[in-house]
PDB file of C-alpha atoms and ligand atoms in Angstrom:
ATOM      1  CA  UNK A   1      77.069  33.450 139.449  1.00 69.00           C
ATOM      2  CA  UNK A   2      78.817  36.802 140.149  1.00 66.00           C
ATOM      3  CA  UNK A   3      82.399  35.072 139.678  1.00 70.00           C
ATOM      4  CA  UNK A   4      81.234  34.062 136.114  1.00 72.00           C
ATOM      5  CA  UNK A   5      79.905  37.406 135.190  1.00 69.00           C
ATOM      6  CA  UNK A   6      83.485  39.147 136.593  1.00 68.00           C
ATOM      7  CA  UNK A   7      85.312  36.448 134.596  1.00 71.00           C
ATOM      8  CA  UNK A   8      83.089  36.588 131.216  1.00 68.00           C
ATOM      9  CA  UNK A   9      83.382  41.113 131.652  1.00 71.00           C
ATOM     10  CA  UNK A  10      86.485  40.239 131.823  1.00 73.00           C
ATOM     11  CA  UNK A  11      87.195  37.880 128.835  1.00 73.00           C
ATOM     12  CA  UNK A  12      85.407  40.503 126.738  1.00 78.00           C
ATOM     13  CA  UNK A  13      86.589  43.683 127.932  1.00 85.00           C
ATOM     14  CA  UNK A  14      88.695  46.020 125.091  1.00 91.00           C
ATOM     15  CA  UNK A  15      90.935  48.820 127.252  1.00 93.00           C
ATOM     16  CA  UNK A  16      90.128  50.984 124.305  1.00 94.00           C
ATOM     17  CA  UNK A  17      85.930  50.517 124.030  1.00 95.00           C
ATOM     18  CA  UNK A  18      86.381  51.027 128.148  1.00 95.00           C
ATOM     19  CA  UNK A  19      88.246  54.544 127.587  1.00 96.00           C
ATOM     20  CA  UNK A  20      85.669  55.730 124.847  1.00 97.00           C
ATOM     21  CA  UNK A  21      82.878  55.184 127.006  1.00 97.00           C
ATOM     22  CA  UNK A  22      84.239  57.088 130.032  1.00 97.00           C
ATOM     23  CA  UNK A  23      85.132  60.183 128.139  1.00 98.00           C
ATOM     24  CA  UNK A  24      81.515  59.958 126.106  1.00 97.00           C
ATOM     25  CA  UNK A  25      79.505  60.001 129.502  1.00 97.00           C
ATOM     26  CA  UNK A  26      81.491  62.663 130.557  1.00 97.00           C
ATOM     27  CA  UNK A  27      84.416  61.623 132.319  1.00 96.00           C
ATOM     28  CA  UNK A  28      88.000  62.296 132.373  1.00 96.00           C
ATOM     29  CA  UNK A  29      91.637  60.986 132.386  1.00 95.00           C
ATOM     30  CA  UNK A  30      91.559  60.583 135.674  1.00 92.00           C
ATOM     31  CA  UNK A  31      93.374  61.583 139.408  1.00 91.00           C
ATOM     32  CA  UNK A  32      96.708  61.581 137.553  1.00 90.00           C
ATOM     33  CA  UNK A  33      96.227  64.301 135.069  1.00 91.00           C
ATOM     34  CA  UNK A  34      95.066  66.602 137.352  1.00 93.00           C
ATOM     35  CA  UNK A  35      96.885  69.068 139.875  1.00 91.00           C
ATOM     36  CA  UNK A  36      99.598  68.625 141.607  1.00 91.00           C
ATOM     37  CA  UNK A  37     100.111  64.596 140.091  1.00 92.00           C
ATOM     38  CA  UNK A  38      99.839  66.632 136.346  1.00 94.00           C
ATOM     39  CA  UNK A  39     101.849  69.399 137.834  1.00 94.00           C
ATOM     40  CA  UNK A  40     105.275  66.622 139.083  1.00 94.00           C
ATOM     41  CA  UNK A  41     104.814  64.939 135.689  1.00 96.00           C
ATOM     42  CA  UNK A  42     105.493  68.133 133.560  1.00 96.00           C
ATOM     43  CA  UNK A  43     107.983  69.039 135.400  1.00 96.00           C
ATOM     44  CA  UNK A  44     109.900  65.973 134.551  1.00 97.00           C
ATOM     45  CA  UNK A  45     108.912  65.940 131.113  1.00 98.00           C
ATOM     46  CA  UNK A  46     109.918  69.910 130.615  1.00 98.00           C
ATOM     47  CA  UNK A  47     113.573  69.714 132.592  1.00 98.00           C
ATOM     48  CA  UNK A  48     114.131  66.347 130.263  1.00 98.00           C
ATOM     49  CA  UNK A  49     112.968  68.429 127.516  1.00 98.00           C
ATOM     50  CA  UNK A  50     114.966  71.493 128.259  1.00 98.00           C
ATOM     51  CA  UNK A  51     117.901  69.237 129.372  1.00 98.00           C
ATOM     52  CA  UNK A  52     118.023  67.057 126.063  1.00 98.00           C
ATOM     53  CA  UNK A  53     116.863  70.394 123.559  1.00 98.00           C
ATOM     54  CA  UNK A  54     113.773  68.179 122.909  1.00 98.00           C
ATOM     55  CA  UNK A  55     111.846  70.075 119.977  1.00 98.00           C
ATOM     56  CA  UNK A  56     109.476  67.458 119.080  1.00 98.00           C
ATOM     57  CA  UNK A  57     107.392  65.569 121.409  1.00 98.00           C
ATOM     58  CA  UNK A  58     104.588  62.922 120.677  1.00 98.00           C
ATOM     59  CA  UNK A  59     102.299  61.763 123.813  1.00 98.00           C
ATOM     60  CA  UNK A  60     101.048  58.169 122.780  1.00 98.00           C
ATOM     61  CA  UNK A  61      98.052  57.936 124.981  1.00 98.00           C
ATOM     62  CA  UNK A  62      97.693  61.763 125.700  1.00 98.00           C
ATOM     63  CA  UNK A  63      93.653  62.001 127.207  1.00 98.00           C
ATOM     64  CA  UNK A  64      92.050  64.390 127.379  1.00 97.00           C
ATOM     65  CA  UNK A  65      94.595  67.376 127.421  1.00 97.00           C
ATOM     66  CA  UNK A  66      94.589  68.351 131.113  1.00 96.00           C
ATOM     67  CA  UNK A  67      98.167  67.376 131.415  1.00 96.00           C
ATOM     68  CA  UNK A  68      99.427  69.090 127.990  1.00 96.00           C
ATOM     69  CA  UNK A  69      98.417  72.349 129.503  1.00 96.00           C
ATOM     70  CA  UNK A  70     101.431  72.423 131.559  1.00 96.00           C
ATOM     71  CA  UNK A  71     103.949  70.916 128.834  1.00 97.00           C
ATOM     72  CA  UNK A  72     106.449  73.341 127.321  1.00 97.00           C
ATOM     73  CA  UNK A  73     107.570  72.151 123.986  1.00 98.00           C
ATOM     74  CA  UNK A  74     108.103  73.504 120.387  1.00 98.00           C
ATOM     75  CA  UNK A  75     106.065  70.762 118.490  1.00 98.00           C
ATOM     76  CA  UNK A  76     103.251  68.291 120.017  1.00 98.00           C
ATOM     77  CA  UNK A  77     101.524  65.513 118.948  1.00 98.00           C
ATOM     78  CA  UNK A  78      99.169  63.985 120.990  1.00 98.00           C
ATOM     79  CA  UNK A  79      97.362  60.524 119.912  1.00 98.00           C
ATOM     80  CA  UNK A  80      94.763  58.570 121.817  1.00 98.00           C
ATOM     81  CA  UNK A  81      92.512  55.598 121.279  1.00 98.00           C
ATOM     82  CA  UNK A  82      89.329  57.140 122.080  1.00 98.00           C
ATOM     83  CA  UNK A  83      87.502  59.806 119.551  1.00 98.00           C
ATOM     84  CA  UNK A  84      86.101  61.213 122.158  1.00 98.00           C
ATOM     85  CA  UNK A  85      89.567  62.109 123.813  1.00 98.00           C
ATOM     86  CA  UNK A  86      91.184  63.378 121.056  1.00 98.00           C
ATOM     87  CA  UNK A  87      87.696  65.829 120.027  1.00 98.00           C
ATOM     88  CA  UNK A  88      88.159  67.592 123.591  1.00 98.00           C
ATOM     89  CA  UNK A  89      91.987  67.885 123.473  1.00 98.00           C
ATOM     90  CA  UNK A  90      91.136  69.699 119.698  1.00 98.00           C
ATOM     91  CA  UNK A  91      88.784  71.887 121.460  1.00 98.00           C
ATOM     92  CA  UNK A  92      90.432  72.596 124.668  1.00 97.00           C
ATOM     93  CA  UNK A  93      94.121  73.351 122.678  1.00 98.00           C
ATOM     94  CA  UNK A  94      92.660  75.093 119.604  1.00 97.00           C
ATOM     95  CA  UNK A  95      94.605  78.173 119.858  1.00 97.00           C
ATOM     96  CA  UNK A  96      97.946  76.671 120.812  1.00 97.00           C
ATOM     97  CA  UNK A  97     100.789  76.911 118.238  1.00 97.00           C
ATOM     98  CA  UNK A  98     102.455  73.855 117.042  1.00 98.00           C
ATOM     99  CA  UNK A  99      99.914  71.462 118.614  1.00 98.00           C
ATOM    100  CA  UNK A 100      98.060  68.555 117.064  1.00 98.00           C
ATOM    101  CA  UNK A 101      95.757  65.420 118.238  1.00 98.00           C
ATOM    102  CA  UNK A 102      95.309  62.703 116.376  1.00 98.00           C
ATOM    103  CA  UNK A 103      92.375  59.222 116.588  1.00 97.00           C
ATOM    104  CA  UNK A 104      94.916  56.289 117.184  1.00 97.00           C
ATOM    105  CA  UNK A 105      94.934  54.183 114.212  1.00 95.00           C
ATOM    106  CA  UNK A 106      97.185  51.167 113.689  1.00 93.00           C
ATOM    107  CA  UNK A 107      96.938  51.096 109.812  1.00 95.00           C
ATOM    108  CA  UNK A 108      98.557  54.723 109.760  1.00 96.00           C
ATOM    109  CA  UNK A 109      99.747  55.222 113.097  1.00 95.00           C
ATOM    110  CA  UNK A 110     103.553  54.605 112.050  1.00 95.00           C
ATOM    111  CA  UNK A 111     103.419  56.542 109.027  1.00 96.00           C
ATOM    112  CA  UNK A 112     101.970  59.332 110.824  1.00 96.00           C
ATOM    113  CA  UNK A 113     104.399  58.972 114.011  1.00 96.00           C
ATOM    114  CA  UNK A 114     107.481  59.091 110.554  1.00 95.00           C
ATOM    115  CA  UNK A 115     106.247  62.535 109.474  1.00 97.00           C
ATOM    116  CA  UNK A 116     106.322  63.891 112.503  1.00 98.00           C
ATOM    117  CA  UNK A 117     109.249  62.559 114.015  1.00 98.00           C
ATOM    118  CA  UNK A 118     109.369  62.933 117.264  1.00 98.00           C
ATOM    119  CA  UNK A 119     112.880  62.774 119.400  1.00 97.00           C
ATOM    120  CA  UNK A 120     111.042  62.124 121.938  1.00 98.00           C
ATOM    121  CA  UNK A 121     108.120  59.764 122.869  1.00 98.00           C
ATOM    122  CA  UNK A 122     105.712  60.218 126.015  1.00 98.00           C
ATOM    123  CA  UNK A 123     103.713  57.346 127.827  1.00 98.00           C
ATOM    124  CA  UNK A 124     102.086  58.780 131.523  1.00 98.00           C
ATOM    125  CA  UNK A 125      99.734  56.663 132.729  1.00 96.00           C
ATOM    126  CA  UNK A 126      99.320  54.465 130.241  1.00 97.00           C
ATOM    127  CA  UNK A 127     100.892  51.472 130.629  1.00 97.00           C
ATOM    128  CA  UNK A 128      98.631  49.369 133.312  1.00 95.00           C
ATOM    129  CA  UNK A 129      95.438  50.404 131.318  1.00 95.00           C
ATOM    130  CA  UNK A 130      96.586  48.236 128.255  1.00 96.00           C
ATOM    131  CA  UNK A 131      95.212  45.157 129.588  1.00 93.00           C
ATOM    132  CA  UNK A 132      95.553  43.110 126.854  1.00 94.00           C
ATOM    133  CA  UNK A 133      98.759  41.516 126.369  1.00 94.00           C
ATOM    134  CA  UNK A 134      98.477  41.802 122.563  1.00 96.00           C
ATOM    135  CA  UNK A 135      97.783  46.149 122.963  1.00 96.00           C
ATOM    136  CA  UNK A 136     100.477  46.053 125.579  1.00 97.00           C
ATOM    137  CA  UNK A 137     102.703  44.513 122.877  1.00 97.00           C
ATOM    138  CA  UNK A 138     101.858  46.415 119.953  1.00 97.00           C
ATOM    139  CA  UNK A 139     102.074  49.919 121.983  1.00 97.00           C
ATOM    140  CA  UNK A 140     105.408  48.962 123.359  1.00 98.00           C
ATOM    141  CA  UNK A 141     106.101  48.688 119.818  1.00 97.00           C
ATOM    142  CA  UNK A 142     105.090  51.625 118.590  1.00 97.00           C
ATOM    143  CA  UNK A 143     106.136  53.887 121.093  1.00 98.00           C
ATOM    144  CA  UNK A 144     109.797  52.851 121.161  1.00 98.00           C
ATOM    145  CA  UNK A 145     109.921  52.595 117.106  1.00 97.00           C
ATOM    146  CA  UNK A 146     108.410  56.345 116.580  1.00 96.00           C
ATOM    147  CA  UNK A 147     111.193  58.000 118.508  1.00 97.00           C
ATOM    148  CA  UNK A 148     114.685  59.082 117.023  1.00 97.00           C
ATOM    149  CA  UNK A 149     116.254  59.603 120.165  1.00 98.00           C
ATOM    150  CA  UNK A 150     114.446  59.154 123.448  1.00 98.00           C
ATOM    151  CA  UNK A 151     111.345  57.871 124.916  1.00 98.00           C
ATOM    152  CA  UNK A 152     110.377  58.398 128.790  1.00 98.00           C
ATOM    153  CA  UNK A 153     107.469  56.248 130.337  1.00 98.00           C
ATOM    154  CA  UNK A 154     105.579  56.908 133.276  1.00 97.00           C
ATOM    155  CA  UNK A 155     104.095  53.448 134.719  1.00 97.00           C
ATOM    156  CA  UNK A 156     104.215  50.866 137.915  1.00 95.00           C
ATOM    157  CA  UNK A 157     106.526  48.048 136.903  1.00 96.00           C
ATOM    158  CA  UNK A 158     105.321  45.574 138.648  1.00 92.00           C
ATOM    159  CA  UNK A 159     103.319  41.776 137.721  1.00 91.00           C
ATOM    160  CA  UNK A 160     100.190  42.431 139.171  1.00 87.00           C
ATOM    161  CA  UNK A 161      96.250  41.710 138.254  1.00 81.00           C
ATOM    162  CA  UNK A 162      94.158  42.971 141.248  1.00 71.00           C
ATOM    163  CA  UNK A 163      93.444  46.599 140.618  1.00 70.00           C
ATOM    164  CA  UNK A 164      90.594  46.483 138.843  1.00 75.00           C
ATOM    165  CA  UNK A 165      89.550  45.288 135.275  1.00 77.00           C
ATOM    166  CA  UNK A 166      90.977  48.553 133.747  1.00 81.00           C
ATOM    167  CA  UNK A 167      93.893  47.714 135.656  1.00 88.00           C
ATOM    168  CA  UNK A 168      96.912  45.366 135.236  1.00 91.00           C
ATOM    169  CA  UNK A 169     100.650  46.277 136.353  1.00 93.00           C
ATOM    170  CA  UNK A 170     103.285  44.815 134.670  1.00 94.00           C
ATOM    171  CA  UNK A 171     106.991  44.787 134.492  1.00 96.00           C
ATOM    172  CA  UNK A 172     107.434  46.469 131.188  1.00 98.00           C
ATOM    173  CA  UNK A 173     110.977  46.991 131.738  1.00 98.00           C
ATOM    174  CA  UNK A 174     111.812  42.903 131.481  1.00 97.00           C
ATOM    175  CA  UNK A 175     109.182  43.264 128.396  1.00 97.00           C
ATOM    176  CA  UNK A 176     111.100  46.069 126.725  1.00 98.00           C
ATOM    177  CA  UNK A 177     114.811  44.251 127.442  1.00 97.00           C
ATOM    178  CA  UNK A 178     113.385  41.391 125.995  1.00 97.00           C
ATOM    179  CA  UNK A 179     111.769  42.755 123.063  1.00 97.00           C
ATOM    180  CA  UNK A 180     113.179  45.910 121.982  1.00 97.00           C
ATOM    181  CA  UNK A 181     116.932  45.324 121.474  1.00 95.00           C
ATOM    182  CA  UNK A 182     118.283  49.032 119.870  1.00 96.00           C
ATOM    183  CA  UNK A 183     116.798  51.257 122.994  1.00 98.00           C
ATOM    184  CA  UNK A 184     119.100  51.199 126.475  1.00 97.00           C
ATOM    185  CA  UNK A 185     116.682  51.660 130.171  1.00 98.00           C
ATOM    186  CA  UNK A 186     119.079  55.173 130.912  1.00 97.00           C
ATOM    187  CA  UNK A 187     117.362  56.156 134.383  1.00 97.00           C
ATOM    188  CA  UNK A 188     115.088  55.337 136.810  1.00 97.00           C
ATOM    189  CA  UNK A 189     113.704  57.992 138.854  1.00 97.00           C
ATOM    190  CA  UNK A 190     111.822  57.642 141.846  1.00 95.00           C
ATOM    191  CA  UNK A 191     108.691  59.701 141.912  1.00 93.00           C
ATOM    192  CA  UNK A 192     108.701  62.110 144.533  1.00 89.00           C
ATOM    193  CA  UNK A 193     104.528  62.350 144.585  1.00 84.00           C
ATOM    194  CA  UNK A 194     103.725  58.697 145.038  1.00 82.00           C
ATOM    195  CA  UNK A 195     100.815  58.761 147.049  1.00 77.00           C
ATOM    196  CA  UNK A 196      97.466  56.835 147.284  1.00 74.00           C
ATOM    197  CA  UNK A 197      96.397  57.858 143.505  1.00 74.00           C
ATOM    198  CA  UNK A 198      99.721  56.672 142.074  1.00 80.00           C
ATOM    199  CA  UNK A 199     102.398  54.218 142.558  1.00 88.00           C
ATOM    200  CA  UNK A 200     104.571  54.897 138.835  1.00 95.00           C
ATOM    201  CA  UNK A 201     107.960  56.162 138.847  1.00 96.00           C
ATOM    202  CA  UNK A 202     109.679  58.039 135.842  1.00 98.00           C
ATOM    203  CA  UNK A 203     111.962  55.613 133.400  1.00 98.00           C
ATOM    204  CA  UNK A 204     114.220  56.744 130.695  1.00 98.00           C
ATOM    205  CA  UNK A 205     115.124  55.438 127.448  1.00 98.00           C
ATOM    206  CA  UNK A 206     117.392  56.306 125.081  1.00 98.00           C
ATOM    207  CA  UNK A 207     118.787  54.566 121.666  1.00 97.00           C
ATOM    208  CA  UNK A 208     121.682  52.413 121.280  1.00 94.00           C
ATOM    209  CA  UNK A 209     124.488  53.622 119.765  1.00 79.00           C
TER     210      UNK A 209
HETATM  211  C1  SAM Q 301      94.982  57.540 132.564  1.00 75.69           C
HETATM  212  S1  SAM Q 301      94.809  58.327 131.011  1.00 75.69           S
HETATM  213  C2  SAM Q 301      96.342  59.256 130.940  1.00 75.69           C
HETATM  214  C3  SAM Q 301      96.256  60.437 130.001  1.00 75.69           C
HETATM  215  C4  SAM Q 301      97.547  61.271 129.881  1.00 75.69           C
HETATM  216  N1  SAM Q 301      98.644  60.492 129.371  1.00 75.69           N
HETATM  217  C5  SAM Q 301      97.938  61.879 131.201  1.00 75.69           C
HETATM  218  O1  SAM Q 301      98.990  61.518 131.737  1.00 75.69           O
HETATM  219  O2  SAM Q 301      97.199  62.731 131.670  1.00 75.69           O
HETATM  220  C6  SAM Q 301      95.147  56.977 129.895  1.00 75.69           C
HETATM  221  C7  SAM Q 301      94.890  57.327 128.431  1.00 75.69           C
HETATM  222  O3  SAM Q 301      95.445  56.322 127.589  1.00 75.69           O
HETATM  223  C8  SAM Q 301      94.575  56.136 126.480  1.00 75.69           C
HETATM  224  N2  SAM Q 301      94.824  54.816 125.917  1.00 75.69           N
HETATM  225  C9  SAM Q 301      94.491  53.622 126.437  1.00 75.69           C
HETATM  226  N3  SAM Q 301      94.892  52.632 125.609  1.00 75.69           N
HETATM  227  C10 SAM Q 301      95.500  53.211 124.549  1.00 75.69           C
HETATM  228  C11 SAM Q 301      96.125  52.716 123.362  1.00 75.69           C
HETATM  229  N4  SAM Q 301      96.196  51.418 123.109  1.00 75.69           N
HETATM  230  N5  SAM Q 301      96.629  53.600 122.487  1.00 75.69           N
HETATM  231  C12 SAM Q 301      96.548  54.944 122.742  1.00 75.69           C
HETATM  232  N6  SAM Q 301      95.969  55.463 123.843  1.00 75.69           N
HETATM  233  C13 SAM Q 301      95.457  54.622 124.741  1.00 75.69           C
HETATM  234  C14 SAM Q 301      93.198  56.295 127.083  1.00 75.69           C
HETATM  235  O4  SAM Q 301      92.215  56.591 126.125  1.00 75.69           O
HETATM  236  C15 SAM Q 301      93.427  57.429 128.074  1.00 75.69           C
HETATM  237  O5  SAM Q 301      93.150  58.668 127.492  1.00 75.69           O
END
């Protein structure tokens, strides 16, 4: 009986009703935005910025704003599937120049991404929460087609279903070499603050030609 009520939850279960529901009873993005995991990623993300003269960033999947407190960039959009998400980052980042959130929506997300055109595209912790293949597909889409220049993903990259049922690793790279034929993997960097609350390392992208 309980193996058919974990494999019916699972059937059923939408990564982006799941997300909702955790911010609306009061939770957050979890051990990853928070100290010193939020504190390694920004550092990456603001020596790639300074590095590449980044001016325009968009965070596809950005919670609920813990981590954007230690960004430092001219122009940010963040986007998230949950309402919920996107209402604190507005509250918490009211005063902060330059600085945006939008409700992820797939009928005007690429028009949206256009106008604000981003040279660079931001995906932390993100990638093993879109369980289903079809999100997984369409995000990989979007994220790589809304950048002009670079796009720099923070995920496992692995094939692997056992984490949980807001959990699946995959090896997004293979996906992305497959499926996205103008961007070139740059780098891999190995995270220096893997511990027990994260296993992702750092991978750059840049365009072709
Ligand atoms: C673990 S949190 C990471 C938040 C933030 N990127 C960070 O590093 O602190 C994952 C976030 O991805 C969002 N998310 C999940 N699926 C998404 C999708 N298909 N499109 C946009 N955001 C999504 C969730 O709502 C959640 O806020």
């Amino acid at each position: 009986m309980r193996f058919i009520k974990r494999t019916l939850k699972k059937f059923f279960f939408k990564s982006g009703e799941y997300w909702e529901k955790r911010y609306k009873k009061g939770g957050n993005s979890g051990a990853g935005s928070y100290n010193e995991l939020a504190q390694g990623k920004s550092n990456f993300i603001n020596e790639f910025i300074q590095e590449h003269g980044v001016k325009r960033l968009l965070d596809y999947g950005c919670g609920d704003g813990n981590q954007l407190g230690y960004f430092k960039v001219e122009h940010y959009l963040g986007v998230d599937v949950s309402q919920t998400a996107v209402a604190i980052c507005r509250e918490k980042h009211k005063n902060r120049a330059n600085t945006a959130f939008l409700l992820y929506d797939p009928r005007t997300f690429q028009s949206d991404a256009a106008r604000f055109a981003p040279d660079l595209t931001i995906s932390m912790d993100v990638i093993f929460h879109l369980v289903e293949d079809a999100v997984f597909a369409n995000y990989i889409r979007e994220l790589f087609g809304s950048s002009k220049k670079y796009v720099v993903i923070y995920s496992t990259n692995i094939d692997r279903k056992d984490e949980g049922i807001h959990h699946v690793d995959r090896s997004f790279t293979k996906y992305v070499s497959d499926h996205i034929t103008d961007w070139k993997l740059v780098k891999r960097v190995e995270n220096p603050h893997k511990h027990k609350d994260t296993n992702c390392d750092y991978f750059i992208y840049a365009r072709k030609g």
